[in-house]
Amino acid sequence: MDIVGISRPIKDSLSLHDDEIASSFLTEEQLRTIDESIEKHQKAFDELQVALLALKARRNSLIPVSQIPPEILAHIFSFVQSSDPNPMICSTKQHLARATLTHVCRQWREIAVSDPSLWVSLPVRMHKWVAEILNRLEGSFHSVDAGSSEVSNPGFHLVLDNFHRLKELHLWDIDLGGQIFLQSYLPKSAPELESLKFISRPGSYNPKFPNTAFSETPQLRRLHIANCVFDWRTHNLLRCSLTHLQLYNVQVASPRLTGKQFVDILTKMPELQVLALDNFLPSRDEQNTSTWGSGNIHLRKLETLYIHSRVTEIEDFFRSVTFPSTVHATVIFHSEENPDHSNALFGIARSYSNAKLLFQSLCLNESCKGLRLGLHAQVWPDFDNMMDAFSVTALIDITFHFIDGDVTTFPKIMKDIFACGIQFRDIRRAYIYSIGDTTVLAETIGKLPGLDSIALTPFSAYHFLNTREGEDTNTLQNFFPKISSVCMFDITLVNASDAGESQGTKHWGFLLARRDLGQPIEKLIMRNCGGVDDIAINLLEDMVIHLDIDPITQMRSNTNEGAALSSDVQN
């Protein structure tokens, strides 16, 4: 058979091909010789590998790092945790310093694997390292932090597969997608879980807390939930023997929790040490009647209390719940209620036998309504009685946010506060929010003997720093003899290059007075300020010992951004 285009018959071509294959065959003896050679070289290679490993082991045992005692290594390893890349910005190719410690030598590996401080958390974004860390750990691992973008990551799936070994789980910035995923995949049982933090993304939509998860958590001691809907009826979390319970902006699924039911919940937490309730207290019924009933509970181990709710709800709480007088309590009231708040305050004081330390930490500002409600004009005459009712004799911590615009009332308020005999000796810092009278400001802070640091905002800086017509700068100095540090936020100073040196220094009366009296401020901190050009910096360096200016202030000053401070105040 012939094919067009081929000069030789096919059978002749196949015959030639068979002859070539036959000529390439090796004899059995030749194959045996090659096999023996391979075996010989493989044996030599294995011996070389053993010798190489022995040399590496000997070298590692002789290098200086191998001579470090185990107890010293353990302390060194404790600092390694902070060297891990930030899980929010790192890539999966980045390595973990704590994991590489296990590859240095046998001694390091044994100490690193046995040191629990190195395995506090798992970087779920770097799932390859999660797998290695899980393989190196024989028992339970400590904690996992994950946001909505991490919960669908392969690393978090590895965590779910080992959920029975987890001790702490912190879920933050959970959106609707993250909530749906967690609802579907979070296990019901977490036998080793000791701490759970679930914080959803603040916004108009609050995700639901996964009702099907965490139904079996016998070791749970710390619970922190924020910005979500929580169904207290179907969940066992509030039935655990918790030591820390923190609920912030948690919407309770209908029907709303009653006071009696809440007492029953607290009764199951005799070890409670920290209780924080933000807008979670049971409200009164439609007839404004308490739903707490006659039951009460004493939280004998409570150390810290934070409550933010309506006055009536807080009053009902203190009628049914008592705790040791050593508790550090912060109580914040809503403002949209009955204008005569003093009666409610007195009711709380009378209902709580150990009210002496109830307001151990007071904050006078518009966001912290606790005591400021008692400073309103209609109830201010009762301030002395209110202090007596609470038996307040000393304030350990206080922040002054001076009330803006109420220049006529403020001097009387501060006079009455100091007339009550409250001790302010432990107060070291004051945040000056707003005040329209420098003299009142100076007199007030002058009565704080322990004060050594003040922080100024744009609303207060103008009256504090300016030297006005007929005002003696020495007066300011006499009232602030011990101030060593001043911090300025978002303040635009008069640009010295535009106003001239004499005009520029006129607006820094307090700093200038301290310098002229030979007691310059030790430290001046400026954050996000304007008007600080080269001339201003030279003047400030002459008035203070150490000047700390952030890059934003320098950038704004270099671009000549910002108007005069007086213009800021007027705007």
Coordinates of C-alpha atoms in Angstrom, one line a residue:
M1 CA 0.0 0.0 0.0
D2 CA 1.3 3.3 -1.0
I3 CA 0.2 6.8 0.1
V4 CA 0.5 9.8 -2.0
G5 CA 3.3 12.0 -1.0
I6 CA 5.3 9.2 0.7
S7 CA 8.1 7.7 -1.3
R8 CA 8.5 4.5 0.9
P9 CA 5.8 1.9 1.5
I10 CA 4.3 1.9 5.1
K11 CA 5.4 -1.6 5.9
D12 CA 9.0 -0.6 5.1
S13 CA 8.8 2.4 7.5
L14 CA 7.3 0.3 10.3
S15 CA 10.0 -2.3 9.9
L16 CA 12.7 0.4 10.1
H17 CA 11.0 1.8 13.3
D18 CA 11.0 -1.7 15.0
D19 CA 14.7 -2.1 14.3
E20 CA 15.5 1.2 15.9
I21 CA 13.6 0.3 19.1
A22 CA 15.2 -3.1 19.3
S23 CA 18.7 -1.5 19.1
S24 CA 17.9 0.7 22.1
F25 CA 17.0 -2.1 24.5
L26 CA 19.5 -2.8 27.3
T27 CA 20.5 -6.2 28.4
E28 CA 19.4 -7.4 31.8
E29 CA 23.0 -7.2 33.1
Q30 CA 23.2 -3.5 32.0
L31 CA 19.9 -2.7 33.8
R32 CA 21.2 -4.4 37.0
T33 CA 24.4 -2.3 36.8
I34 CA 22.4 0.9 36.6
D35 CA 20.1 -0.1 39.5
E36 CA 23.1 -0.9 41.7
S37 CA 24.6 2.5 40.9
I38 CA 21.3 4.3 41.8
E39 CA 21.1 2.4 45.0
K40 CA 24.7 3.2 45.8
H41 CA 24.2 6.9 45.2
Q42 CA 20.9 7.0 47.1
K43 CA 22.6 5.4 50.1
A44 CA 25.4 8.0 49.9
F45 CA 22.8 10.7 49.7
D46 CA 20.9 9.4 52.7
E47 CA 24.2 9.2 54.7
L48 CA 25.0 12.8 53.6
Q49 CA 21.5 14.0 54.7
V50 CA 22.0 12.4 58.1
A51 CA 25.5 13.9 58.4
L52 CA 24.1 17.3 57.3
L53 CA 21.3 17.2 59.9
A54 CA 23.8 16.2 62.6
L55 CA 26.0 19.1 61.6
K56 CA 23.1 21.5 61.7
A57 CA 22.0 20.2 65.1
R58 CA 25.5 20.5 66.4
R59 CA 25.8 24.0 65.0
N60 CA 22.5 25.1 66.5
S61 CA 23.5 23.7 69.9
L62 CA 26.7 25.9 69.7
I63 CA 25.3 29.2 68.4
P64 CA 24.8 31.9 71.1
V65 CA 21.0 31.8 70.9
S66 CA 20.9 28.2 72.0
Q67 CA 22.8 29.0 75.1
I68 CA 20.0 31.3 76.4
P69 CA 18.4 29.8 79.5
P70 CA 14.8 28.7 79.0
E71 CA 13.4 31.1 81.5
I72 CA 15.1 34.0 79.7
L73 CA 13.8 32.8 76.4
A74 CA 10.3 32.6 77.8
H75 CA 10.5 36.3 78.7
I76 CA 11.9 37.2 75.3
F77 CA 9.0 35.3 73.6
S78 CA 6.5 37.3 75.6
F79 CA 7.4 40.4 73.5
V80 CA 7.0 38.6 70.2
Q81 CA 3.3 38.7 70.1
S82 CA 3.3 42.4 69.4
S83 CA 5.5 41.8 66.3
D84 CA 2.8 40.1 64.4
P85 CA 1.6 42.0 61.3
N86 CA -1.6 43.9 61.7
P87 CA -4.4 41.5 60.5
M88 CA -6.3 44.5 59.0
I89 CA -3.5 45.5 56.6
C90 CA -1.2 42.4 56.2
S91 CA -1.2 40.0 53.2
T92 CA -1.4 36.3 53.5
K93 CA 2.3 36.1 52.4
Q94 CA 3.5 37.8 55.5
H95 CA 4.9 35.5 58.1
L96 CA 4.2 35.6 61.8
A97 CA 7.2 36.2 64.1
R98 CA 5.9 33.9 66.7
A99 CA 5.6 31.0 64.2
T100 CA 9.1 31.4 62.9
L101 CA 10.4 31.0 66.5
T102 CA 9.5 27.3 66.2
H103 CA 12.0 26.9 63.3
V104 CA 15.2 28.2 65.0
C105 CA 16.2 25.1 66.9
R106 CA 14.7 22.3 68.9
Q107 CA 15.1 24.2 72.2
W108 CA 13.3 27.2 70.8
R109 CA 10.6 25.1 69.3
E110 CA 9.9 23.3 72.5
I111 CA 9.8 26.5 74.5
A112 CA 7.7 28.4 71.9
V113 CA 5.1 25.6 71.5
S114 CA 4.8 25.3 75.3
D115 CA 4.5 29.1 75.9
P116 CA 0.7 29.9 75.8
S117 CA 1.4 33.7 75.5
L118 CA 2.6 33.2 71.9
W119 CA -0.7 31.7 70.8
V120 CA -3.1 34.3 72.3
S121 CA -4.8 34.9 69.0
L122 CA -5.1 33.4 65.5
P123 CA -4.6 35.6 62.4
V124 CA -7.7 34.4 60.5
R125 CA -6.7 36.4 57.4
M126 CA -3.6 34.3 57.0
H127 CA -5.2 30.9 56.9
K128 CA -2.0 29.0 56.1
W129 CA -0.5 30.2 59.4
V130 CA -3.8 29.4 61.1
A131 CA -3.4 25.8 60.0
E132 CA 0.2 25.6 61.2
I133 CA -0.6 27.1 64.5
L134 CA -3.5 24.8 65.1
N135 CA -1.3 21.8 64.2
R136 CA 1.4 22.9 66.7
L137 CA -1.1 23.3 69.5
E138 CA -2.2 20.1 71.2
G139 CA -4.9 21.6 73.5
S140 CA -7.1 24.6 73.4
F141 CA -6.1 27.9 71.8
H142 CA -6.8 31.3 73.3
S143 CA -8.7 33.8 71.1
V144 CA -9.8 34.8 67.7
D145 CA -10.7 38.4 66.4
A146 CA -12.6 38.6 63.2
G147 CA -14.8 41.2 61.4
S148 CA -17.4 40.8 58.7
S149 CA -14.6 40.6 56.1
E150 CA -12.9 37.8 57.9
V151 CA -15.7 35.4 58.9
S152 CA -16.0 34.0 55.3
N153 CA -12.2 33.6 55.1
P154 CA -10.7 30.1 54.9
G155 CA -8.8 30.8 58.1
F156 CA -12.1 31.4 60.0
H157 CA -13.4 28.1 58.6
L158 CA -10.5 26.4 60.2
V159 CA -11.5 28.1 63.4
L160 CA -15.0 26.7 63.1
D161 CA -13.6 23.2 62.6
N162 CA -11.7 23.6 65.9
F163 CA -14.5 25.6 67.7
H164 CA -14.4 23.1 70.6
R165 CA -10.9 24.3 71.4
L166 CA -11.6 28.1 71.4
K167 CA -11.4 30.1 74.6
E168 CA -12.1 33.7 73.4
L169 CA -14.1 34.9 70.4
H170 CA -14.3 38.6 69.4
L171 CA -16.6 39.4 66.5
W172 CA -16.6 43.1 65.5
D173 CA -18.1 45.3 62.8
I174 CA -20.6 42.6 61.9
D175 CA -22.9 43.7 59.1
L176 CA -25.9 41.9 57.6
G177 CA -23.8 39.6 55.4
G178 CA -21.7 38.6 58.4
Q179 CA -24.7 38.0 60.5
I180 CA -26.3 35.7 57.9
F181 CA -23.0 33.7 57.7
L182 CA -22.6 33.4 61.4
Q183 CA -26.2 32.4 61.9
S184 CA -25.6 29.5 59.4
Y185 CA -22.2 28.3 60.5
L186 CA -21.5 29.1 64.1
P187 CA -21.6 25.9 66.2
K188 CA -24.1 25.5 69.0
S189 CA -21.5 24.0 71.4
A190 CA -18.4 25.8 72.6
P191 CA -17.3 23.8 75.7
E192 CA -14.0 25.8 76.3
L193 CA -15.4 29.3 75.4
E194 CA -14.7 31.8 78.3
S195 CA -15.2 35.1 76.6
L196 CA -17.6 36.2 73.8
K197 CA -17.7 39.7 72.3
F198 CA -20.2 40.4 69.5
I199 CA -20.3 44.0 68.2
S200 CA -22.2 44.7 65.0
R201 CA -21.7 47.7 62.8
P202 CA -23.6 50.8 64.1
G203 CA -26.3 52.0 61.8
S204 CA -29.9 52.0 60.9
Y205 CA -30.0 48.2 60.7
N206 CA -28.9 46.2 63.8
P207 CA -28.2 42.6 62.9
K208 CA -29.7 39.9 65.1
F209 CA -27.5 38.0 67.5
P210 CA -27.2 34.4 66.2
N211 CA -29.9 32.6 68.2
T212 CA -28.9 29.1 67.2
A213 CA -25.2 29.5 68.3
F214 CA -23.6 29.3 71.7
S215 CA -26.4 27.3 73.3
E216 CA -23.9 25.2 75.2
T217 CA -21.2 27.4 76.8
P218 CA -20.6 26.0 80.3
Q219 CA -17.3 27.9 80.8
L220 CA -18.5 31.3 79.5
R221 CA -17.6 34.1 82.0
R222 CA -17.4 37.3 79.9
L223 CA -20.2 38.4 77.6
H224 CA -20.1 41.7 75.6
I225 CA -22.8 42.5 73.1
A226 CA -23.3 45.8 71.2
N227 CA -25.5 47.2 68.5
C228 CA -27.7 44.2 67.8
V229 CA -31.1 42.6 68.5
F230 CA -30.9 40.0 71.2
D231 CA -33.6 37.5 72.1
W232 CA -33.2 36.9 75.8
R233 CA -36.0 34.4 75.9
T234 CA -34.5 31.8 73.6
H235 CA -30.8 32.2 74.5
N236 CA -28.9 30.5 77.3
L237 CA -26.1 33.1 77.4
L238 CA -27.8 35.1 80.2
R239 CA -28.3 31.9 82.1
C240 CA -24.5 31.4 82.5
S241 CA -22.6 32.1 85.7
L242 CA -21.0 35.2 84.2
T243 CA -18.4 37.5 85.9
H244 CA -18.6 40.2 83.2
L245 CA -21.9 41.3 81.5
Q246 CA -21.8 44.3 79.1
L247 CA -24.7 45.1 76.9
Y248 CA -24.5 48.3 74.9
N249 CA -27.3 49.6 72.7
V250 CA -28.9 46.1 72.6
Q251 CA -32.5 45.9 71.3
V252 CA -34.5 43.3 73.2
A253 CA -36.7 41.2 71.0
S254 CA -40.4 41.5 71.9
P255 CA -41.8 41.0 74.5
R256 CA -39.6 43.4 76.4
L257 CA -37.7 42.2 79.5
T258 CA -39.5 42.9 82.8
G259 CA -37.8 43.9 86.0
K260 CA -38.8 40.6 87.7
Q261 CA -37.3 38.6 84.8
F262 CA -34.1 40.7 85.0
V263 CA -33.8 40.0 88.7
D264 CA -34.1 36.3 87.9
I265 CA -31.3 36.6 85.4
L266 CA -29.0 38.4 87.8
T267 CA -29.8 35.8 90.5
K268 CA -28.0 33.2 88.3
M269 CA -24.9 35.3 88.2
P270 CA -23.6 35.4 91.8
E271 CA -20.0 35.8 90.6
L272 CA -20.8 39.0 88.7
Q273 CA -17.9 41.6 88.9
V274 CA -18.6 44.0 86.0
L275 CA -22.1 45.0 84.9
A276 CA -22.6 47.5 82.1
L277 CA -26.1 48.2 80.8
D278 CA -26.6 50.8 78.1
N279 CA -30.3 51.3 77.3
F280 CA -31.1 47.8 78.4
L281 CA -32.9 48.3 81.8
P282 CA -36.5 47.1 81.9
S283 CA -38.9 50.0 81.4
R284 CA -42.1 50.7 83.3
D285 CA -45.5 49.7 81.9
E286 CA -48.1 51.9 80.3
Q287 CA -49.3 53.0 83.7
N288 CA -45.8 54.1 84.7
T289 CA -45.6 51.3 87.2
S290 CA -42.5 49.4 88.0
T291 CA -42.2 45.8 86.6
W292 CA -39.6 44.8 89.1
G293 CA -42.0 43.4 91.7
S294 CA -40.9 42.9 95.3
G295 CA -37.9 40.7 94.6
N296 CA -34.4 42.0 95.1
I297 CA -30.8 40.8 94.8
H298 CA -27.4 41.7 96.3
L299 CA -24.4 41.4 93.9
R300 CA -21.8 40.7 96.5
K301 CA -18.8 40.5 94.2
L302 CA -19.6 43.5 92.0
E303 CA -16.7 45.9 91.4
T304 CA -17.7 48.1 88.4
L305 CA -21.1 49.3 87.4
Y306 CA -22.1 51.4 84.4
I307 CA -25.7 52.3 83.7
H308 CA -27.1 54.6 81.0
S309 CA -30.9 54.7 81.0
R310 CA -34.0 56.7 81.9
V311 CA -34.2 58.1 85.4
T312 CA -37.2 56.0 86.3
E313 CA -35.6 52.8 85.1
I314 CA -32.4 53.6 87.1
E315 CA -34.5 54.3 90.2
D316 CA -36.3 51.0 89.8
F317 CA -33.0 49.2 89.4
F318 CA -31.5 50.6 92.6
R319 CA -34.7 49.7 94.5
S320 CA -34.2 46.0 93.6
V321 CA -30.4 45.6 93.2
T322 CA -27.8 46.3 95.9
F323 CA -24.0 45.9 95.9
P324 CA -20.9 46.6 98.1
S325 CA -20.1 50.3 98.8
T326 CA -16.7 49.8 97.2
V327 CA -18.2 49.6 93.7
H328 CA -17.0 52.1 91.1
A329 CA -20.3 53.3 89.6
T330 CA -21.0 55.5 86.6
V331 CA -24.6 56.5 86.2
I332 CA -25.8 58.5 83.2
F333 CA -29.4 59.7 82.8
H334 CA -31.4 60.5 79.7
S335 CA -32.5 64.1 79.5
E336 CA -35.9 63.8 77.7
E337 CA -37.9 63.3 80.9
N338 CA -39.6 65.1 83.8
P339 CA -37.9 68.5 84.4
D340 CA -37.9 67.9 88.1
H341 CA -35.1 65.4 88.1
S342 CA -34.1 66.1 91.7
N343 CA -37.0 63.9 93.0
A344 CA -35.8 61.0 91.1
L345 CA -32.2 61.5 92.2
F346 CA -33.4 61.7 95.9
G347 CA -35.4 58.5 95.3
I348 CA -32.3 56.7 94.1
A349 CA -30.3 57.9 97.0
R350 CA -32.9 56.8 99.5
S351 CA -33.4 53.4 97.9
Y352 CA -29.7 52.6 98.0
S353 CA -28.2 52.3 101.5
N354 CA -24.6 52.6 100.4
A355 CA -25.0 55.7 98.2
K356 CA -21.8 57.3 99.4
L357 CA -19.8 56.0 96.4
L358 CA -22.6 55.9 93.9
F359 CA -21.2 58.9 92.0
Q360 CA -17.6 58.3 92.7
S361 CA -16.8 59.3 89.1
L362 CA -18.7 62.4 88.0
C363 CA -18.6 64.0 84.6
L364 CA -20.1 67.5 84.2
N365 CA -20.9 67.7 80.5
E366 CA -23.8 67.6 78.1
S367 CA -23.2 64.0 77.1
C368 CA -23.0 62.7 80.7
K369 CA -26.3 63.7 82.2
G370 CA -25.7 62.2 85.6
L371 CA -25.1 65.3 87.8
R372 CA -25.7 68.0 85.2
L373 CA -29.4 67.4 85.4
G374 CA -29.1 68.6 89.0
L375 CA -27.4 71.7 87.8
H376 CA -30.4 73.0 85.9
A377 CA -31.8 76.3 87.2
Q378 CA -35.1 74.8 88.4
V379 CA -33.5 72.2 90.7
W380 CA -30.3 74.0 91.5
P381 CA -31.5 75.3 94.9
D382 CA -31.7 71.6 96.0
F383 CA -28.1 70.9 95.2
D384 CA -27.0 70.9 98.9
N385 CA -29.8 68.5 99.8
M386 CA -28.9 66.3 96.9
M387 CA -25.2 66.1 98.1
D388 CA -26.4 65.3 101.6
A389 CA -28.8 62.6 100.3
F390 CA -25.9 60.9 98.4
S391 CA -23.4 61.5 101.3
V392 CA -20.8 62.6 98.7
T393 CA -17.7 63.7 100.6
A394 CA -15.0 63.1 98.0
L395 CA -14.7 62.9 94.2
I396 CA -11.9 60.7 93.0
D397 CA -12.2 61.6 89.3
I398 CA -14.0 64.5 87.6
T399 CA -13.9 66.1 84.2
F400 CA -15.0 69.7 83.9
H401 CA -16.8 70.5 80.6
F402 CA -17.7 74.1 81.4
I403 CA -21.2 74.9 80.2
D404 CA -21.1 77.1 77.2
G405 CA -22.9 80.5 77.2
D406 CA -24.3 80.3 80.8
V407 CA -21.8 82.9 82.2
T408 CA -24.2 84.3 84.8
T409 CA -25.2 80.9 86.3
F410 CA -21.8 79.2 86.2
P411 CA -20.1 81.2 89.0
K412 CA -23.0 80.4 91.4
I413 CA -22.9 76.7 90.4
M414 CA -19.2 76.4 91.1
K415 CA -19.5 78.4 94.3
D416 CA -22.2 76.0 95.6
I417 CA -20.2 73.0 94.6
F418 CA -17.2 74.1 96.6
A419 CA -19.4 75.2 99.5
C420 CA -20.6 71.6 99.9
G421 CA -17.3 70.5 101.3
I422 CA -16.5 68.1 98.4
Q423 CA -12.7 67.4 98.3
F424 CA -11.0 67.9 95.0
R425 CA -7.4 67.2 96.1
D426 CA -7.0 64.1 93.9
I427 CA -8.0 65.8 90.6
R428 CA -4.9 66.2 88.4
R429 CA -6.3 67.0 85.0
A430 CA -9.0 69.3 83.7
Y431 CA -10.6 69.4 80.3
I432 CA -11.7 73.0 79.6
Y433 CA -14.6 72.8 77.1
S434 CA -16.1 76.3 77.2
I435 CA -16.3 79.3 79.6
G436 CA -17.0 83.0 78.9
D437 CA -15.2 84.5 81.9
T438 CA -11.5 84.0 82.5
T439 CA -11.7 85.1 86.1
V440 CA -14.3 82.4 87.0
L441 CA -12.3 79.9 85.1
A442 CA -9.1 80.8 87.0
E443 CA -10.9 80.9 90.4
T444 CA -12.5 77.4 89.8
I445 CA -9.3 75.6 88.7
G446 CA -7.4 77.5 91.3
K447 CA -9.3 75.5 94.0
L448 CA -7.9 72.2 92.6
P449 CA -4.7 71.8 94.5
G450 CA -3.6 68.7 92.7
L451 CA -4.2 70.0 89.2
D452 CA -1.1 69.9 87.0
S453 CA -2.4 69.5 83.5
I454 CA -5.1 71.2 81.4
A455 CA -6.5 70.6 77.9
L456 CA -8.0 73.4 75.8
T457 CA -10.5 73.3 72.9
P458 CA -11.3 76.2 70.5
F459 CA -14.3 77.2 72.7
S460 CA -12.1 77.9 75.8
A461 CA -8.8 78.8 74.3
Y462 CA -9.7 82.3 73.2
H463 CA -10.6 83.5 76.7
F464 CA -7.9 81.4 78.3
L465 CA -5.0 82.5 76.1
N466 CA -6.0 86.1 75.3
T467 CA -4.7 89.0 77.3
R468 CA -7.5 91.5 77.1
E469 CA -7.5 95.3 77.7
G470 CA -6.9 96.1 81.4
E471 CA -6.3 92.4 82.4
D472 CA -3.2 91.6 84.3
T473 CA -1.5 88.5 83.1
N474 CA -0.2 87.9 86.6
T475 CA -3.7 87.2 87.7
L476 CA -3.8 84.1 85.5
Q477 CA -0.4 83.0 86.9
N478 CA -1.5 83.4 90.5
F479 CA -4.5 81.0 89.9
F480 CA -2.4 78.4 88.0
P481 CA 0.8 78.0 90.1
K482 CA 1.3 74.3 89.5
I483 CA 0.2 73.8 85.9
S484 CA 3.1 72.0 84.1
S485 CA 1.4 70.7 81.0
V486 CA -1.0 72.3 78.5
C487 CA -2.6 70.5 75.5
M488 CA -4.4 72.4 72.7
F489 CA -6.8 70.7 70.3
D490 CA -8.1 72.1 67.0
I491 CA -7.0 75.7 67.9
T492 CA -6.1 78.3 65.3
L493 CA -3.8 80.9 66.9
V494 CA -3.2 84.4 65.7
N495 CA -0.6 84.1 62.9
A496 CA 2.4 85.9 64.4
S497 CA 3.9 86.7 61.0
D498 CA 0.8 88.6 60.0
A499 CA 0.1 90.3 63.3
G500 CA 3.6 91.1 64.2
E501 CA 5.5 89.7 67.2
S502 CA 4.1 92.0 69.8
Q503 CA 0.5 91.5 68.6
G504 CA 1.0 87.7 68.3
T505 CA 2.3 87.3 71.9
K506 CA -0.6 89.3 73.2
H507 CA -2.9 86.4 72.5
W508 CA -0.9 83.9 74.6
G509 CA -1.2 85.7 77.9
F510 CA -1.0 82.7 80.2
L511 CA 2.1 81.2 78.6
L512 CA 3.7 84.7 78.5
A513 CA 2.9 85.3 82.1
R514 CA 4.5 82.0 83.2
R515 CA 7.6 82.9 81.2
D516 CA 7.9 86.4 82.6
L517 CA 7.6 85.0 86.2
G518 CA 10.4 82.6 85.6
Q519 CA 8.1 79.5 85.6
P520 CA 7.6 78.5 82.0
I521 CA 5.3 75.6 81.1
E522 CA 7.2 72.4 81.0
K523 CA 5.3 70.9 78.1
L524 CA 2.9 72.3 75.4
I525 CA 1.2 69.8 73.2
M526 CA -0.5 71.0 70.0
R527 CA -2.8 68.8 68.0
N528 CA -4.4 69.8 64.7
C529 CA -3.8 73.5 65.3
G530 CA -3.3 76.3 62.9
G531 CA -1.5 79.7 62.8
V532 CA 1.8 78.1 64.0
D533 CA 4.3 79.5 61.6
D534 CA 8.1 79.8 62.1
I535 CA 7.7 83.0 64.1
A536 CA 5.1 81.5 66.3
I537 CA 7.2 78.4 66.9
N538 CA 10.1 80.6 68.0
L539 CA 7.8 82.5 70.4
L540 CA 6.4 79.3 71.8
E541 CA 9.8 77.7 72.3
D542 CA 10.7 80.8 74.3
M543 CA 7.6 80.3 76.5
V544 CA 7.7 76.5 77.1
I545 CA 10.5 74.0 77.9
H546 CA 9.3 71.3 75.5
L547 CA 7.1 71.9 72.5
D548 CA 5.3 68.9 71.0
I549 CA 3.6 69.7 67.6
D550 CA 2.0 67.0 65.5
P551 CA 2.6 66.7 61.7
I552 CA -1.0 67.9 61.0
T553 CA -0.3 71.2 62.7
Q554 CA 3.0 71.6 60.9
M555 CA 1.3 70.9 57.6
R556 CA -1.5 73.4 58.2
S557 CA 1.0 76.0 59.3
N558 CA 3.2 75.4 56.2
T559 CA 0.3 76.0 53.9
N560 CA -0.8 79.1 55.9
E561 CA -4.1 77.5 56.5
G562 CA -6.4 78.8 59.2
A563 CA -7.7 82.1 60.3
A564 CA -7.3 84.0 63.6
L565 CA -8.5 82.4 66.8
S566 CA -10.9 85.2 67.3
S567 CA -12.5 84.5 64.0
D568 CA -12.9 80.8 65.0
V569 CA -14.7 81.8 68.1
Q570 CA -17.1 84.1 66.3
N571 CA -17.9 81.4 63.7

